[in-house]
């Protein structure tokens, strides 16, 4: 009797790159001071439709990679993004990497971020400067999570999860493709 041969292919995977930044403790001290100064001098402008009043510069200062207080983070962003685009085999020789926007979000107690993605970009990411114990991480959502029917699973794994939360850790950079839907669960700490 002939034996059946089968292969399991993984198509459309969702790569998420997590990097610990060298010298993060000292870098984060300087970034925290720059953030505190920015919060004193730059208005908070939460976009229409956001459900919480977190401090953000997404509408008032979204080029922080060029700001003197944040500029030293830029080489780290490029270094880590370069690793990811090489793994993805993207053509950065013809289409070089470029940061189109960079802003800060400061989450207080009860703050959260709705499910969203970043249209018209290739990569997105987050760098954690200061994370108190118990703060939420970033939640990634499967494109299948919008389906009306989810069959029961005997065991959850990377092939059947509808969402995954990566914990927030000071000094970590998390990069992913911009089409990946993500959110921040409600923050329960000050």
PDB file of C-alpha atoms in Angstrom:
ATOM      1  CA  UNK A   1       0.000   0.000   0.000  1.00  0.00           C
ATOM      2  CA  UNK A   2       1.362   3.439  -0.959  1.00  0.00           C
ATOM      3  CA  UNK A   3       1.970   5.910   1.829  1.00  0.00           C
ATOM      4  CA  UNK A   4       0.453   9.400   1.611  1.00  0.00           C
ATOM      5  CA  UNK A   5       2.945  12.234   1.532  1.00  0.00           C
ATOM      6  CA  UNK A   6       1.985  15.588   2.907  1.00  0.00           C
ATOM      7  CA  UNK A   7       3.613  18.944   3.432  1.00  0.00           C
ATOM      8  CA  UNK A   8       2.501  21.812   5.581  1.00  0.00           C
ATOM      9  CA  UNK A   9       3.396  25.145   4.017  1.00  0.00           C
ATOM     10  CA  UNK A  10       3.422  28.414   5.881  1.00  0.00           C
ATOM     11  CA  UNK A  11       2.203  31.191   3.613  1.00  0.00           C
ATOM     12  CA  UNK A  12       1.514  34.783   4.656  1.00  0.00           C
ATOM     13  CA  UNK A  13       3.313  34.542   8.009  1.00  0.00           C
ATOM     14  CA  UNK A  14       3.399  37.574  10.301  1.00  0.00           C
ATOM     15  CA  UNK A  15       7.017  38.315  11.202  1.00  0.00           C
ATOM     16  CA  UNK A  16       7.500  40.353  14.364  1.00  0.00           C
ATOM     17  CA  UNK A  17      11.058  41.325  15.236  1.00  0.00           C
ATOM     18  CA  UNK A  18      11.941  42.077  18.859  1.00  0.00           C
ATOM     19  CA  UNK A  19      15.335  43.644  19.610  1.00  0.00           C
ATOM     20  CA  UNK A  20      17.003  44.673  22.835  1.00  0.00           C
ATOM     21  CA  UNK A  21      18.807  47.946  22.177  1.00  0.00           C
ATOM     22  CA  UNK A  22      22.405  48.116  23.429  1.00  0.00           C
ATOM     23  CA  UNK A  23      22.961  50.853  26.004  1.00  0.00           C
ATOM     24  CA  UNK A  24      19.213  51.245  26.469  1.00  0.00           C
ATOM     25  CA  UNK A  25      19.353  52.330  30.135  1.00  0.00           C
ATOM     26  CA  UNK A  26      21.424  55.432  29.367  1.00  0.00           C
ATOM     27  CA  UNK A  27      19.568  56.098  26.124  1.00  0.00           C
ATOM     28  CA  UNK A  28      16.228  55.845  27.912  1.00  0.00           C
ATOM     29  CA  UNK A  29      17.283  58.368  30.563  1.00  0.00           C
ATOM     30  CA  UNK A  30      17.965  60.909  27.822  1.00  0.00           C
ATOM     31  CA  UNK A  31      14.789  60.011  25.907  1.00  0.00           C
ATOM     32  CA  UNK A  32      12.703  60.319  29.070  1.00  0.00           C
ATOM     33  CA  UNK A  33      14.114  63.805  29.723  1.00  0.00           C
ATOM     34  CA  UNK A  34      13.386  64.764  26.095  1.00  0.00           C
ATOM     35  CA  UNK A  35       9.854  63.379  26.445  1.00  0.00           C
ATOM     36  CA  UNK A  36       9.209  65.373  29.624  1.00  0.00           C
ATOM     37  CA  UNK A  37      10.455  68.539  27.884  1.00  0.00           C
ATOM     38  CA  UNK A  38       8.274  67.800  24.856  1.00  0.00           C
ATOM     39  CA  UNK A  39       5.223  67.331  27.087  1.00  0.00           C
ATOM     40  CA  UNK A  40       5.889  70.790  28.596  1.00  0.00           C
ATOM     41  CA  UNK A  41       6.325  72.512  25.235  1.00  0.00           C
ATOM     42  CA  UNK A  42       4.216  70.608  22.693  1.00  0.00           C
ATOM     43  CA  UNK A  43       0.440  70.462  22.741  1.00  0.00           C
ATOM     44  CA  UNK A  44      -1.382  67.164  23.033  1.00  0.00           C
ATOM     45  CA  UNK A  45      -3.563  66.601  19.965  1.00  0.00           C
ATOM     46  CA  UNK A  46      -5.386  63.297  20.136  1.00  0.00           C
ATOM     47  CA  UNK A  47      -6.795  62.477  16.680  1.00  0.00           C
ATOM     48  CA  UNK A  48     -10.542  62.343  16.204  1.00  0.00           C
ATOM     49  CA  UNK A  49     -11.847  58.867  16.856  1.00  0.00           C
ATOM     50  CA  UNK A  50      -9.306  57.896  19.503  1.00  0.00           C
ATOM     51  CA  UNK A  51     -11.155  56.757  22.599  1.00  0.00           C
ATOM     52  CA  UNK A  52      -8.701  57.926  25.270  1.00  0.00           C
ATOM     53  CA  UNK A  53      -6.855  61.074  26.206  1.00  0.00           C
ATOM     54  CA  UNK A  54      -3.288  59.770  26.250  1.00  0.00           C
ATOM     55  CA  UNK A  55      -0.519  62.252  25.487  1.00  0.00           C
ATOM     56  CA  UNK A  56       0.566  61.904  21.861  1.00  0.00           C
ATOM     57  CA  UNK A  57       2.520  63.960  19.357  1.00  0.00           C
ATOM     58  CA  UNK A  58       1.089  62.159  16.325  1.00  0.00           C
ATOM     59  CA  UNK A  59      -0.579  65.413  15.172  1.00  0.00           C
ATOM     60  CA  UNK A  60       1.803  67.988  16.675  1.00  0.00           C
ATOM     61  CA  UNK A  61       5.346  66.580  16.380  1.00  0.00           C
ATOM     62  CA  UNK A  62       5.495  63.485  14.177  1.00  0.00           C
ATOM     63  CA  UNK A  63       9.097  63.899  12.993  1.00  0.00           C
ATOM     64  CA  UNK A  64      10.787  63.149  16.305  1.00  0.00           C
ATOM     65  CA  UNK A  65      13.556  61.207  14.546  1.00  0.00           C
ATOM     66  CA  UNK A  66      14.810  64.661  13.468  1.00  0.00           C
ATOM     67  CA  UNK A  67      14.300  66.317  16.890  1.00  0.00           C
ATOM     68  CA  UNK A  68      17.548  66.916  18.846  1.00  0.00           C
ATOM     69  CA  UNK A  69      16.252  65.108  21.941  1.00  0.00           C
ATOM     70  CA  UNK A  70      15.263  61.978  20.000  1.00  0.00           C
ATOM     71  CA  UNK A  71      17.730  61.931  17.119  1.00  0.00           C
ATOM     72  CA  UNK A  72      20.059  59.404  18.788  1.00  0.00           C
ATOM     73  CA  UNK A  73      17.302  56.771  18.531  1.00  0.00           C
ATOM     74  CA  UNK A  74      17.280  57.090  14.723  1.00  0.00           C
ATOM     75  CA  UNK A  75      20.387  54.923  14.031  1.00  0.00           C
ATOM     76  CA  UNK A  76      18.886  52.170  16.192  1.00  0.00           C
ATOM     77  CA  UNK A  77      15.649  52.330  14.193  1.00  0.00           C
ATOM     78  CA  UNK A  78      17.525  52.063  10.891  1.00  0.00           C
ATOM     79  CA  UNK A  79      19.778  49.289  12.163  1.00  0.00           C
ATOM     80  CA  UNK A  80      16.912  47.118  13.373  1.00  0.00           C
ATOM     81  CA  UNK A  81      14.694  47.915  10.369  1.00  0.00           C
ATOM     82  CA  UNK A  82      17.538  46.932   8.043  1.00  0.00           C
ATOM     83  CA  UNK A  83      17.731  43.521   9.701  1.00  0.00           C
ATOM     84  CA  UNK A  84      14.011  42.977   9.199  1.00  0.00           C
ATOM     85  CA  UNK A  85      13.885  44.122   5.564  1.00  0.00           C
ATOM     86  CA  UNK A  86      16.823  41.836   4.754  1.00  0.00           C
ATOM     87  CA  UNK A  87      14.995  38.898   6.348  1.00  0.00           C
ATOM     88  CA  UNK A  88      11.925  39.852   4.283  1.00  0.00           C
ATOM     89  CA  UNK A  89      14.100  40.111   1.144  1.00  0.00           C
ATOM     90  CA  UNK A  90      12.776  43.596   0.355  1.00  0.00           C
ATOM     91  CA  UNK A  91      14.602  45.652  -2.290  1.00  0.00           C
ATOM     92  CA  UNK A  92      16.104  48.457  -0.214  1.00  0.00           C
ATOM     93  CA  UNK A  93      18.844  49.052  -2.789  1.00  0.00           C
ATOM     94  CA  UNK A  94      16.251  50.427  -5.215  1.00  0.00           C
ATOM     95  CA  UNK A  95      13.863  51.713  -2.550  1.00  0.00           C
ATOM     96  CA  UNK A  96      15.925  52.787   0.475  1.00  0.00           C
ATOM     97  CA  UNK A  97      14.486  52.828   3.966  1.00  0.00           C
ATOM     98  CA  UNK A  98      13.016  56.147   5.033  1.00  0.00           C
ATOM     99  CA  UNK A  99      11.316  57.127   8.273  1.00  0.00           C
ATOM    100  CA  UNK A 100       8.074  58.861   7.316  1.00  0.00           C
ATOM    101  CA  UNK A 101       6.922  59.676  10.832  1.00  0.00           C
ATOM    102  CA  UNK A 102       7.930  59.138  14.436  1.00  0.00           C
ATOM    103  CA  UNK A 103       5.969  60.260  17.480  1.00  0.00           C
ATOM    104  CA  UNK A 104       5.494  59.438  21.148  1.00  0.00           C
ATOM    105  CA  UNK A 105       2.521  58.109  23.049  1.00  0.00           C
ATOM    106  CA  UNK A 106       2.444  58.339  26.838  1.00  0.00           C
ATOM    107  CA  UNK A 107      -0.119  56.018  28.383  1.00  0.00           C
ATOM    108  CA  UNK A 108      -1.623  56.771  31.786  1.00  0.00           C
ATOM    109  CA  UNK A 109      -3.991  54.669  33.816  1.00  0.00           C
ATOM    110  CA  UNK A 110      -7.024  53.446  31.755  1.00  0.00           C
ATOM    111  CA  UNK A 111      -5.453  54.548  28.457  1.00  0.00           C
ATOM    112  CA  UNK A 112      -5.574  52.161  25.519  1.00  0.00           C
ATOM    113  CA  UNK A 113      -5.211  52.198  21.749  1.00  0.00           C
ATOM    114  CA  UNK A 114      -7.791  50.874  19.329  1.00  0.00           C
ATOM    115  CA  UNK A 115      -7.039  48.207  16.739  1.00  0.00           C
ATOM    116  CA  UNK A 116      -5.389  49.860  13.746  1.00  0.00           C
ATOM    117  CA  UNK A 117      -2.650  49.550  11.161  1.00  0.00           C
ATOM    118  CA  UNK A 118      -0.423  52.063   9.382  1.00  0.00           C
ATOM    119  CA  UNK A 119      -1.517  52.322   5.758  1.00  0.00           C
ATOM    120  CA  UNK A 120       0.934  53.366   3.052  1.00  0.00           C
ATOM    121  CA  UNK A 121       3.985  52.264   5.023  1.00  0.00           C
ATOM    122  CA  UNK A 122       6.179  49.169   4.894  1.00  0.00           C
ATOM    123  CA  UNK A 123       7.332  48.774   8.507  1.00  0.00           C
ATOM    124  CA  UNK A 124       5.985  50.041  11.801  1.00  0.00           C
ATOM    125  CA  UNK A 125       7.294  49.682  15.283  1.00  0.00           C
ATOM    126  CA  UNK A 126       7.449  50.739  18.864  1.00  0.00           C
ATOM    127  CA  UNK A 127      10.355  51.489  21.164  1.00  0.00           C
ATOM    128  CA  UNK A 128       9.701  51.309  24.902  1.00  0.00           C
ATOM    129  CA  UNK A 129      11.431  54.003  26.951  1.00  0.00           C
ATOM    130  CA  UNK A 130       9.824  53.504  30.353  1.00  0.00           C
ATOM    131  CA  UNK A 131       7.518  50.643  31.284  1.00  0.00           C
ATOM    132  CA  UNK A 132       6.175  50.310  34.832  1.00  0.00           C
ATOM    133  CA  UNK A 133       5.445  46.776  36.089  1.00  0.00           C
ATOM    134  CA  UNK A 134       2.012  45.622  34.947  1.00  0.00           C
ATOM    135  CA  UNK A 135       1.811  47.928  31.920  1.00  0.00           C
ATOM    136  CA  UNK A 136       0.215  46.321  28.852  1.00  0.00           C
ATOM    137  CA  UNK A 137       2.218  45.328  25.824  1.00  0.00           C
ATOM    138  CA  UNK A 138       1.323  45.555  22.167  1.00  0.00           C
ATOM    139  CA  UNK A 139      -1.391  43.221  20.924  1.00  0.00           C
ATOM    140  CA  UNK A 140      -1.190  41.881  17.378  1.00  0.00           C
ATOM    141  CA  UNK A 141      -4.374  40.745  15.630  1.00  0.00           C
ATOM    142  CA  UNK A 142      -4.671  38.008  13.027  1.00  0.00           C
ATOM    143  CA  UNK A 143      -6.293  39.029   9.738  1.00  0.00           C
ATOM    144  CA  UNK A 144      -8.669  36.132  10.439  1.00  0.00           C
ATOM    145  CA  UNK A 145      -9.878  37.776  13.653  1.00  0.00           C
ATOM    146  CA  UNK A 146     -12.609  39.559  11.683  1.00  0.00           C
ATOM    147  CA  UNK A 147     -14.210  36.274  10.648  1.00  0.00           C
ATOM    148  CA  UNK A 148     -17.666  35.726  12.062  1.00  0.00           C
ATOM    149  CA  UNK A 149     -17.025  32.109  12.937  1.00  0.00           C
ATOM    150  CA  UNK A 150     -14.047  30.835  14.886  1.00  0.00           C
ATOM    151  CA  UNK A 151     -13.942  27.077  15.224  1.00  0.00           C
ATOM    152  CA  UNK A 152     -13.021  25.770  18.660  1.00  0.00           C
ATOM    153  CA  UNK A 153      -9.388  24.769  19.123  1.00  0.00           C
ATOM    154  CA  UNK A 154      -8.067  21.942  21.250  1.00  0.00           C
ATOM    155  CA  UNK A 155      -4.867  23.907  21.780  1.00  0.00           C
ATOM    156  CA  UNK A 156      -3.798  27.441  20.876  1.00  0.00           C
ATOM    157  CA  UNK A 157      -0.625  27.840  18.857  1.00  0.00           C
ATOM    158  CA  UNK A 158       0.935  30.196  16.296  1.00  0.00           C
ATOM    159  CA  UNK A 159      -1.220  28.689  13.528  1.00  0.00           C
ATOM    160  CA  UNK A 160      -4.615  29.337  15.139  1.00  0.00           C
ATOM    161  CA  UNK A 161      -4.249  32.353  17.462  1.00  0.00           C
ATOM    162  CA  UNK A 162      -6.556  35.286  16.770  1.00  0.00           C
ATOM    163  CA  UNK A 163      -4.340  37.686  18.742  1.00  0.00           C
ATOM    164  CA  UNK A 164      -1.038  37.726  20.541  1.00  0.00           C
ATOM    165  CA  UNK A 165       0.273  40.232  23.100  1.00  0.00           C
ATOM    166  CA  UNK A 166       3.974  40.925  23.271  1.00  0.00           C
ATOM    167  CA  UNK A 167       4.882  42.332  26.691  1.00  0.00           C
ATOM    168  CA  UNK A 168       6.251  45.866  26.895  1.00  0.00           C
ATOM    169  CA  UNK A 169       9.858  46.014  28.138  1.00  0.00           C
ATOM    170  CA  UNK A 170      12.005  49.119  28.542  1.00  0.00           C
ATOM    171  CA  UNK A 171      14.792  49.162  25.980  1.00  0.00           C
ATOM    172  CA  UNK A 172      13.032  46.902  23.481  1.00  0.00           C
ATOM    173  CA  UNK A 173      12.118  47.736  19.912  1.00  0.00           C
ATOM    174  CA  UNK A 174       9.328  45.777  18.248  1.00  0.00           C
ATOM    175  CA  UNK A 175       9.104  45.994  14.440  1.00  0.00           C
ATOM    176  CA  UNK A 176       6.478  44.525  12.128  1.00  0.00           C
ATOM    177  CA  UNK A 177       4.905  45.010   8.706  1.00  0.00           C
ATOM    178  CA  UNK A 178       2.644  48.073   8.701  1.00  0.00           C
ATOM    179  CA  UNK A 179      -0.417  46.176   7.468  1.00  0.00           C
ATOM    180  CA  UNK A 180      -0.479  44.127  10.700  1.00  0.00           C
ATOM    181  CA  UNK A 181      -3.360  45.235  12.877  1.00  0.00           C
ATOM    182  CA  UNK A 182      -2.308  46.036  16.418  1.00  0.00           C
ATOM    183  CA  UNK A 183      -3.601  47.685  19.580  1.00  0.00           C
ATOM    184  CA  UNK A 184      -2.703  48.427  23.191  1.00  0.00           C
ATOM    185  CA  UNK A 185      -4.996  46.914  25.842  1.00  0.00           C
ATOM    186  CA  UNK A 186      -6.231  49.209  28.654  1.00  0.00           C
ATOM    187  CA  UNK A 187      -3.451  50.225  31.004  1.00  0.00           C
ATOM    188  CA  UNK A 188      -4.151  49.349  34.622  1.00  0.00           C
ATOM    189  CA  UNK A 189      -1.141  51.091  36.210  1.00  0.00           C
ATOM    190  CA  UNK A 190      -0.076  54.690  36.781  1.00  0.00           C
TER     191      UNK A 190
END
